[in-house]
Short mmCIF file of C-alpha atoms in Angstrom, two decimals:
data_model
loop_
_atom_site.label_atom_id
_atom_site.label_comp_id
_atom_site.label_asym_id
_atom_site.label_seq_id
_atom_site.Cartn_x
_atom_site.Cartn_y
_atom_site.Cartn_z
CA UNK J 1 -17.91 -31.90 39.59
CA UNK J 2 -14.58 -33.64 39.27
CA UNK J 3 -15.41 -35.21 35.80
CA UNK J 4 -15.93 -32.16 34.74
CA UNK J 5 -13.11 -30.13 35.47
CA UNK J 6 -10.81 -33.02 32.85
CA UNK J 7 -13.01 -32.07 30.31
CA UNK J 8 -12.87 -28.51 30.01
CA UNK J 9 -9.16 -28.39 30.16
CA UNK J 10 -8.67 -28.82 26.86
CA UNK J 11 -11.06 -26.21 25.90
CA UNK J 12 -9.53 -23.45 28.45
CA UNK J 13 -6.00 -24.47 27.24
CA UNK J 14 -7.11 -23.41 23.26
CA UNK J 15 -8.94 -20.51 24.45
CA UNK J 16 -5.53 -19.27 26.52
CA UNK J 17 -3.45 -19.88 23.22
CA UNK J 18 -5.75 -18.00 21.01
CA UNK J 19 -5.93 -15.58 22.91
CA UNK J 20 -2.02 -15.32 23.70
CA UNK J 21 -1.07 -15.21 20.03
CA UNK J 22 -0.31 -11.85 18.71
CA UNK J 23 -2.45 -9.46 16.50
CA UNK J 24 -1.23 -9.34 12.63
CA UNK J 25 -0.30 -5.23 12.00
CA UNK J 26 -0.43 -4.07 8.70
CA UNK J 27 3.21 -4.00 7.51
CA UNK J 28 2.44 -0.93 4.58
CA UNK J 29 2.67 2.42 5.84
CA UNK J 30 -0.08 4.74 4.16
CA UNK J 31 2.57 7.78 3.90
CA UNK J 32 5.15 6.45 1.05
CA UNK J 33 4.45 5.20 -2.81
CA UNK J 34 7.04 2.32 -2.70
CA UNK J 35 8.04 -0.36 -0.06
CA UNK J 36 11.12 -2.61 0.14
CA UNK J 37 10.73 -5.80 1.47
CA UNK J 38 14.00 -7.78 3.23
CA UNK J 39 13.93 -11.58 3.42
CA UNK J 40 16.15 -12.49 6.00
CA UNK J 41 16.51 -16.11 7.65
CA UNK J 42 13.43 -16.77 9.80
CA UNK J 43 10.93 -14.54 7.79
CA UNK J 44 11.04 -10.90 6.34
CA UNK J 45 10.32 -7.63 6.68
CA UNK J 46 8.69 -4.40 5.06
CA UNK J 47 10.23 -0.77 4.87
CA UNK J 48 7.70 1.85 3.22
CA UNK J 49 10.15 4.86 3.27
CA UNK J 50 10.61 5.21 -0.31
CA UNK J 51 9.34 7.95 -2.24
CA UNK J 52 10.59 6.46 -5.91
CA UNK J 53 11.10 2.79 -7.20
CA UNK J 54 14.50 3.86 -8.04
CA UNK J 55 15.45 4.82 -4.63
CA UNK J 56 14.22 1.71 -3.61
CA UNK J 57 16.15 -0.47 -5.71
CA UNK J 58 18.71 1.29 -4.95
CA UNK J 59 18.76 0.35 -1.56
CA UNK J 60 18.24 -3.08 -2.21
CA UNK J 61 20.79 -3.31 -4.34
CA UNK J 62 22.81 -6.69 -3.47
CA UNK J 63 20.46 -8.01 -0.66
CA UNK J 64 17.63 -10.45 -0.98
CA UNK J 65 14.92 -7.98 -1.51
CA UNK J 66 12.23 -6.64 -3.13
CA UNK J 67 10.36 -3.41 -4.07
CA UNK J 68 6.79 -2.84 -5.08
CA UNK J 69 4.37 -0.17 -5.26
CA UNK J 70 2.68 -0.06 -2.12
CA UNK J 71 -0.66 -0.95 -2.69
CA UNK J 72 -1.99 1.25 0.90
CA UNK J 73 -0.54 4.50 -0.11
CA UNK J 74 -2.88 7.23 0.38
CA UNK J 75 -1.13 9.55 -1.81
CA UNK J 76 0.01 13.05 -1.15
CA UNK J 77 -1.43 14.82 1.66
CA UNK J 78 -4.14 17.81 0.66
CA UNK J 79 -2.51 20.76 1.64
CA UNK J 80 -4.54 24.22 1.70
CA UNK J 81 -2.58 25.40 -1.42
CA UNK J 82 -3.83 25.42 -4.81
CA UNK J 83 -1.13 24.30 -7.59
CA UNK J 84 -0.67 26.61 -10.77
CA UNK J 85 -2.78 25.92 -13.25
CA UNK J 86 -1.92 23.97 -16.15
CA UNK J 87 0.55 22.16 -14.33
CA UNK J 88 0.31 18.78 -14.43
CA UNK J 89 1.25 16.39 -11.15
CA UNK J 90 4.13 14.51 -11.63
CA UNK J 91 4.28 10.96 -10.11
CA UNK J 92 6.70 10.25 -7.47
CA UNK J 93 7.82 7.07 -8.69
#
């Protein structure tokens, strides 16, 4: 019994780290066309609260930082309203 307490120490100590290590989110938000990412000293991170590139870049002017398209939006919500017809939807960035 004692000889084999040493030898699953090891294996209880990796469990105990993998499960101690914290879950990956997903840093898009579904709600907004274009995210701004900050890098920063020590790692970055994303703000999808744009509604246009140019507002993004506008807010990134002079910092280290970068705006895309965000590749999880999930576009405009479906409202119970019909548009005119012939109208065409305009993009929002």
């Amino acid at each position: 019994m004692r000889s084999l307490i040493p030898a699953l120490f090891p294996a209880l100590l990796a469990l105990g780290s993998i499960a101690s290590a914290p879950a990956n989110a997903q840093k898009y938000d579904t709600t907004s066309p274009v995210c701004k990412t900050n890098y920063r000293w020590g790692g970055e991170d994303t703000d999808c609260g744009y509604t246009s590139l140019a507002q993004c870049q506008a807010s990134a002017s002079g910092l280290a930082a970068m705006c895309i398209n965000n590749p999880y939006y999930a576009g405009p919500p479906s409202g119970g309203r019909s548009r005119e017809p012939g109208r065409a939807r305009r993009s929002g960035y």
